[in-house]
Coordinates of C-alpha atoms in Angstrom, one line a residue:
Chain V
M1 CA 20.2 -18.0 0.6
S2 CA 20.3 -14.7 2.4
N3 CA 19.8 -14.4 6.2
I4 CA 16.8 -12.2 5.3
R5 CA 15.1 -15.1 3.4
L6 CA 16.0 -17.5 6.2
V7 CA 14.0 -15.3 8.6
E8 CA 11.1 -14.9 6.2
A9 CA 10.9 -18.7 5.6
K10 CA 10.0 -19.2 9.3
L11 CA 7.2 -16.6 9.2
P12 CA 3.5 -16.9 8.3
T13 CA 2.6 -16.0 4.8
G14 CA 2.8 -12.3 3.9
F15 CA 5.5 -11.3 6.4
R16 CA 8.5 -10.1 4.5
F17 CA 11.5 -7.7 4.6
H18 CA 10.0 -4.4 3.6
P19 CA 12.1 -1.8 5.4
R20 CA 11.4 1.9 5.3
D21 CA 14.2 4.2 4.2
E22 CA 14.5 5.5 7.7
E23 CA 14.9 1.9 9.1
L24 CA 17.6 1.1 6.5
V25 CA 19.6 4.2 7.6
C26 CA 19.0 4.2 11.4
D27 CA 18.7 0.5 12.1
Y28 CA 21.0 -1.0 9.6
L29 CA 23.6 1.5 8.2
M30 CA 24.2 3.3 11.5
R31 CA 24.6 0.1 13.4
K32 CA 26.9 -1.3 10.7
V33 CA 29.1 1.8 11.0
A34 CA 29.0 1.7 14.8
L35 CA 29.8 -2.1 14.8
T36 CA 26.6 -2.8 16.6
D37 CA 24.7 -4.5 13.7
T38 CA 23.6 -7.5 15.8
F39 CA 21.0 -8.5 13.2
Q40 CA 23.7 -9.6 10.7
L41 CA 21.2 -9.8 8.0
M42 CA 23.2 -8.3 5.1
I43 CA 26.5 -9.2 3.6
E44 CA 29.1 -6.7 2.2
V45 CA 29.5 -6.4 -1.6
D46 CA 32.3 -4.7 -3.4
L47 CA 30.4 -2.9 -6.2
N48 CA 33.5 -2.3 -8.2
K49 CA 34.4 -6.0 -8.4
C50 CA 30.8 -7.3 -8.8
E51 CA 28.6 -6.9 -11.9
P52 CA 24.9 -6.4 -11.0
W53 CA 24.0 -9.9 -12.2
D54 CA 26.8 -11.5 -10.1
I55 CA 25.7 -10.1 -6.8
P56 CA 25.8 -13.1 -4.4
E57 CA 22.7 -15.2 -3.6
T58 CA 23.4 -14.4 0.0
A59 CA 22.3 -10.8 -0.7
R60 CA 19.1 -11.8 -2.6
V61 CA 15.7 -11.1 -0.9
N62 CA 13.4 -12.1 -3.7
S63 CA 13.6 -12.7 -7.5
K64 CA 14.3 -9.1 -8.3
E65 CA 15.7 -7.6 -5.0
W66 CA 19.0 -7.6 -3.2
Y67 CA 20.0 -5.8 0.0
F68 CA 23.7 -5.4 1.0
Y69 CA 26.3 -3.1 2.5
S70 CA 29.0 -1.6 0.4
Q71 CA 32.0 0.7 1.0
R72 CA 32.3 3.6 -1.4
D73 CA 35.5 3.6 -3.4
R74 CA 37.0 7.1 -3.9
K75 CA 37.7 7.9 -7.5
Y76 CA 40.7 10.1 -6.7
A77 CA 42.6 10.0 -3.4
T78 CA 42.1 13.7 -2.9
G79 CA 38.4 14.0 -3.9
L80 CA 35.0 13.0 -2.7
R81 CA 33.7 11.5 -6.0
T82 CA 32.9 7.8 -5.9
N83 CA 34.2 5.3 -8.3
R84 CA 31.2 3.3 -9.5
A85 CA 32.8 1.4 -12.4
T86 CA 32.8 -2.4 -12.8
T87 CA 34.7 -4.4 -15.4
S88 CA 31.8 -4.3 -17.9
G89 CA 30.1 -1.0 -17.1
Y90 CA 29.3 1.7 -14.5
W91 CA 26.5 2.9 -12.1
K92 CA 25.3 6.4 -13.0
A93 CA 23.2 8.6 -10.7
T94 CA 19.7 9.5 -11.9
G95 CA 17.5 12.3 -10.5
I96 CA 18.4 14.1 -7.3
D97 CA 19.2 12.6 -4.0
K98 CA 16.3 12.4 -1.5
A99 CA 16.7 13.2 2.2
V100 CA 15.8 10.5 4.7
H101 CA 14.2 11.8 7.8
S102 CA 13.9 10.4 11.3
K103 CA 12.1 12.3 14.1
G104 CA 12.3 15.5 12.1
T105 CA 16.0 15.3 11.4
I106 CA 17.8 14.4 8.2
V107 CA 19.6 11.2 9.0
G108 CA 20.7 10.1 5.5
M109 CA 20.4 10.5 1.8
R110 CA 19.0 8.2 -0.9
K111 CA 20.6 8.2 -4.3
T112 CA 19.2 6.3 -7.2
L113 CA 21.6 4.9 -9.8
V114 CA 21.2 3.0 -13.1
F115 CA 23.7 0.6 -14.5
Y116 CA 25.2 1.3 -17.9
H117 CA 27.0 -1.3 -20.1
G118 CA 30.3 0.0 -21.5
R119 CA 32.3 3.2 -20.6
A120 CA 31.0 6.7 -19.8
P121 CA 29.7 8.7 -21.5
S122 CA 28.9 6.3 -24.3
G123 CA 27.4 3.4 -22.2
T124 CA 24.1 1.7 -22.9
K125 CA 21.4 2.0 -20.2
S126 CA 20.3 -1.3 -18.6
D127 CA 17.3 -2.2 -16.4
W128 CA 19.4 -2.5 -13.2
V129 CA 18.5 0.1 -10.7
M130 CA 20.1 0.7 -7.3
H131 CA 19.0 2.8 -4.3
E132 CA 22.1 3.8 -2.3
F133 CA 21.6 5.0 1.2
R134 CA 24.4 6.9 2.9
L135 CA 24.5 8.5 6.4
Q136 CA 24.2 12.3 6.8
P137 CA 26.1 13.0 9.9
T138 CA 24.3 15.5 12.1
F139 CA 27.2 15.9 14.6
S140 CA 30.8 16.8 13.9
V141 CA 33.8 17.1 16.1
S142 CA 35.7 20.3 16.0
T143 CA 38.9 21.4 17.7
F144 CA 39.9 25.0 18.2
K145 CA 43.4 26.5 18.6
G146 CA 43.8 30.1 19.4
Chain G
M1 CA -3.1 -5.0 19.4
S2 CA -3.5 -7.2 16.4
N3 CA -1.9 -10.7 16.2
I4 CA -0.1 -9.4 13.1
R5 CA 1.6 -6.6 15.1
L6 CA 2.4 -9.2 17.8
V7 CA 4.3 -11.2 15.2
E8 CA 6.0 -8.1 13.9
A9 CA 7.1 -7.0 17.3
K10 CA 9.2 -10.1 17.7
L11 CA 11.1 -9.6 14.4
P12 CA 14.2 -7.6 13.4
T13 CA 13.6 -4.1 12.1
G14 CA 12.1 -4.0 8.6
F15 CA 10.1 -7.2 8.6
R16 CA 6.4 -6.5 8.4
F17 CA 3.1 -7.8 7.1
H18 CA 3.1 -6.9 3.5
P19 CA 1.1 -9.6 1.7
R20 CA 0.6 -9.9 -2.0
D21 CA -2.9 -10.0 -3.3
E22 CA -2.5 -13.7 -4.3
E23 CA -1.4 -14.5 -0.7
L24 CA -4.4 -12.8 0.8
V25 CA -6.7 -14.8 -1.4
C26 CA -5.0 -18.2 -1.4
D27 CA -3.4 -18.3 2.1
Y28 CA -5.9 -16.3 4.1
L29 CA -9.3 -16.1 2.5
M30 CA -9.4 -19.7 1.1
R31 CA -8.2 -21.1 4.4
K32 CA -10.7 -19.0 6.3
V33 CA -13.5 -20.4 4.1
A34 CA -12.1 -23.9 4.4
L35 CA -11.8 -23.6 8.2
T36 CA -8.1 -24.2 7.9
D37 CA -6.8 -20.7 8.8
T38 CA -4.3 -21.9 11.3
F39 CA -2.5 -18.5 11.4
Q40 CA -5.4 -16.9 13.2
L41 CA -3.9 -13.5 12.4
M42 CA -7.1 -11.6 11.4
I43 CA -10.4 -11.0 13.2
E44 CA -13.8 -10.8 11.7
V45 CA -15.5 -7.4 11.3
D46 CA -19.1 -6.7 10.5
L47 CA -18.8 -3.8 8.1
N48 CA -22.5 -2.9 8.4
K49 CA -22.2 -2.4 12.1
C50 CA -18.8 -0.8 12.1
E51 CA -17.9 2.7 10.9
P52 CA -14.4 2.8 9.4
W53 CA -13.0 4.8 12.3
D54 CA -14.4 2.2 14.8
I55 CA -12.7 -0.8 13.3
P56 CA -11.1 -2.6 16.3
E57 CA -7.5 -2.1 17.3
T58 CA -7.2 -5.9 17.0
A59 CA -7.4 -5.4 13.2
R60 CA -4.9 -2.6 13.0
V61 CA -1.5 -3.3 11.4
N62 CA -0.1 0.2 11.4
S63 CA -1.2 3.8 11.9
K64 CA -3.2 3.7 8.6
E65 CA -3.8 0.1 7.8
W66 CA -6.2 -2.6 9.0
Y67 CA -6.6 -6.2 7.8
F68 CA -9.7 -8.2 8.6
Y69 CA -12.3 -10.7 7.4
S70 CA -15.9 -9.8 6.7
Q71 CA -19.0 -11.5 5.5
R72 CA -20.9 -9.8 2.8
D73 CA -24.4 -8.9 3.6
R74 CA -26.9 -9.4 0.8
K75 CA -28.9 -6.2 0.0
Y76 CA -31.9 -8.2 -1.0
A77 CA -32.6 -11.9 -0.1
T78 CA -33.1 -12.7 -3.7
G79 CA -30.1 -10.8 -5.2
L80 CA -26.4 -10.8 -5.3
R81 CA -25.8 -7.1 -4.5
T82 CA -24.0 -6.4 -1.3
N83 CA -25.3 -4.1 1.4
R84 CA -22.4 -1.8 2.3
A85 CA -24.1 0.8 4.4
T86 CA -23.2 1.7 7.9
T87 CA -25.2 3.9 10.3
S88 CA -23.4 7.1 9.2
G89 CA -22.5 6.3 5.5
Y90 CA -21.8 3.7 2.9
W91 CA -18.9 2.1 1.0
K92 CA -19.1 2.7 -2.8
A93 CA -17.0 0.8 -5.4
T94 CA -14.6 2.8 -7.5
G95 CA -12.9 1.7 -10.7
I96 CA -13.2 -1.8 -12.0
D97 CA -12.5 -5.0 -10.1
K98 CA -9.1 -6.5 -10.7
A99 CA -8.4 -10.2 -11.1
V100 CA -6.1 -11.9 -8.7
H101 CA -4.0 -14.6 -10.3
S102 CA -2.2 -17.6 -8.9
K103 CA -0.2 -20.0 -11.1
G104 CA -1.9 -18.7 -14.2
T105 CA -5.5 -19.1 -12.8
I106 CA -7.8 -16.4 -11.6
V107 CA -8.3 -17.2 -7.9
G108 CA -10.1 -14.0 -6.7
M109 CA -11.1 -10.5 -7.4
R110 CA -10.0 -7.2 -5.8
K111 CA -12.6 -4.4 -5.5
T112 CA -11.7 -0.9 -4.3
L113 CA -14.2 1.0 -2.4
V114 CA -14.4 4.5 -0.9
F115 CA -16.4 5.5 2.2
Y116 CA -19.0 8.2 1.8
H117 CA -20.7 10.1 4.7
G118 CA -24.5 10.3 4.4
R119 CA -26.8 8.4 2.1
A120 CA -26.4 7.5 -1.6
P121 CA -26.5 9.2 -4.0
S122 CA -25.8 12.4 -2.1
G123 CA -23.1 11.3 0.2
T124 CA -19.8 13.1 0.8
K125 CA -16.6 11.3 -0.2
S126 CA -14.1 10.6 2.6
D127 CA -10.4 9.6 2.6
W128 CA -11.2 6.0 3.7
V129 CA -10.4 3.4 1.1
M130 CA -11.0 -0.3 1.3
H131 CA -9.6 -3.2 -0.9
E132 CA -12.0 -6.1 -0.7
F133 CA -10.8 -9.5 -1.9
R134 CA -13.3 -12.2 -2.7
L135 CA -12.8 -15.7 -4.0
Q136 CA -13.4 -16.5 -7.6
P137 CA -14.4 -20.2 -7.5
T138 CA -12.7 -22.1 -10.3
F139 CA -14.6 -25.3 -9.6
S140 CA -18.4 -25.8 -9.3
V141 CA -20.4 -28.8 -8.5
S142 CA -23.2 -29.7 -10.9
T143 CA -25.9 -32.3 -10.8
F144 CA -27.7 -33.6 -13.8
K145 CA -31.1 -35.2 -14.1
G146 CA -32.2 -36.7 -17.4

């Protein structure tokens, strides 16, 4: 059972994990990256090694919902494209990414992906949908050499 | 502040009161009627005496949502119609009532209402929307006299 469900089980009826996009980015993803995720509610899942139907019970929040962290696997060492293939299929983006705002600033992006059985481009669409949140860094560090 | 918000304030980010229709009927309304509402999360509001914008802070769950119990006021002593008028306007049903199911049985009905300023039938529609849940008794008591 997931830590999220363990929290829910102690609460009065009707209280459940129902985070806003902004909360997932600012309170979970940012803290995970900064190593300050004191809630420890979500596990890490390797999406390349795990088929959608094999995602661990410790990530499950209800009969049809899972929440977890994952590290993106670069498709090529030199590029930015993400490898989203599993043994039996692949995750393919659908629609356009949506900006996630907090206090008027874009803090992250939400990508929606659908799982296809088989190999691109001839895979078969499934009912599995994933919303992937990534950080949108507002600050960068630059050095200058004259 | 409402008791619901007081519960939420103690929880990790993302946990909030987000009850399913079935939970509102079976875990809140039924218990209220049976005097076994041990959660004590919602206050009672008299909708005839209270304009939508005057609903107490102790019923507020977030910036645009309130949860509360109310007793229906019969329009006529002999009829079943509900009086939903306030001093400045009235609540008018919209659409058709939706059945609320639990374990395959209809346990309640959900009515959606919109607040109109003024007096029927010439009132002006507002942005205030209410979802009203009522019990749908599955059992009745009958007596028989031969």
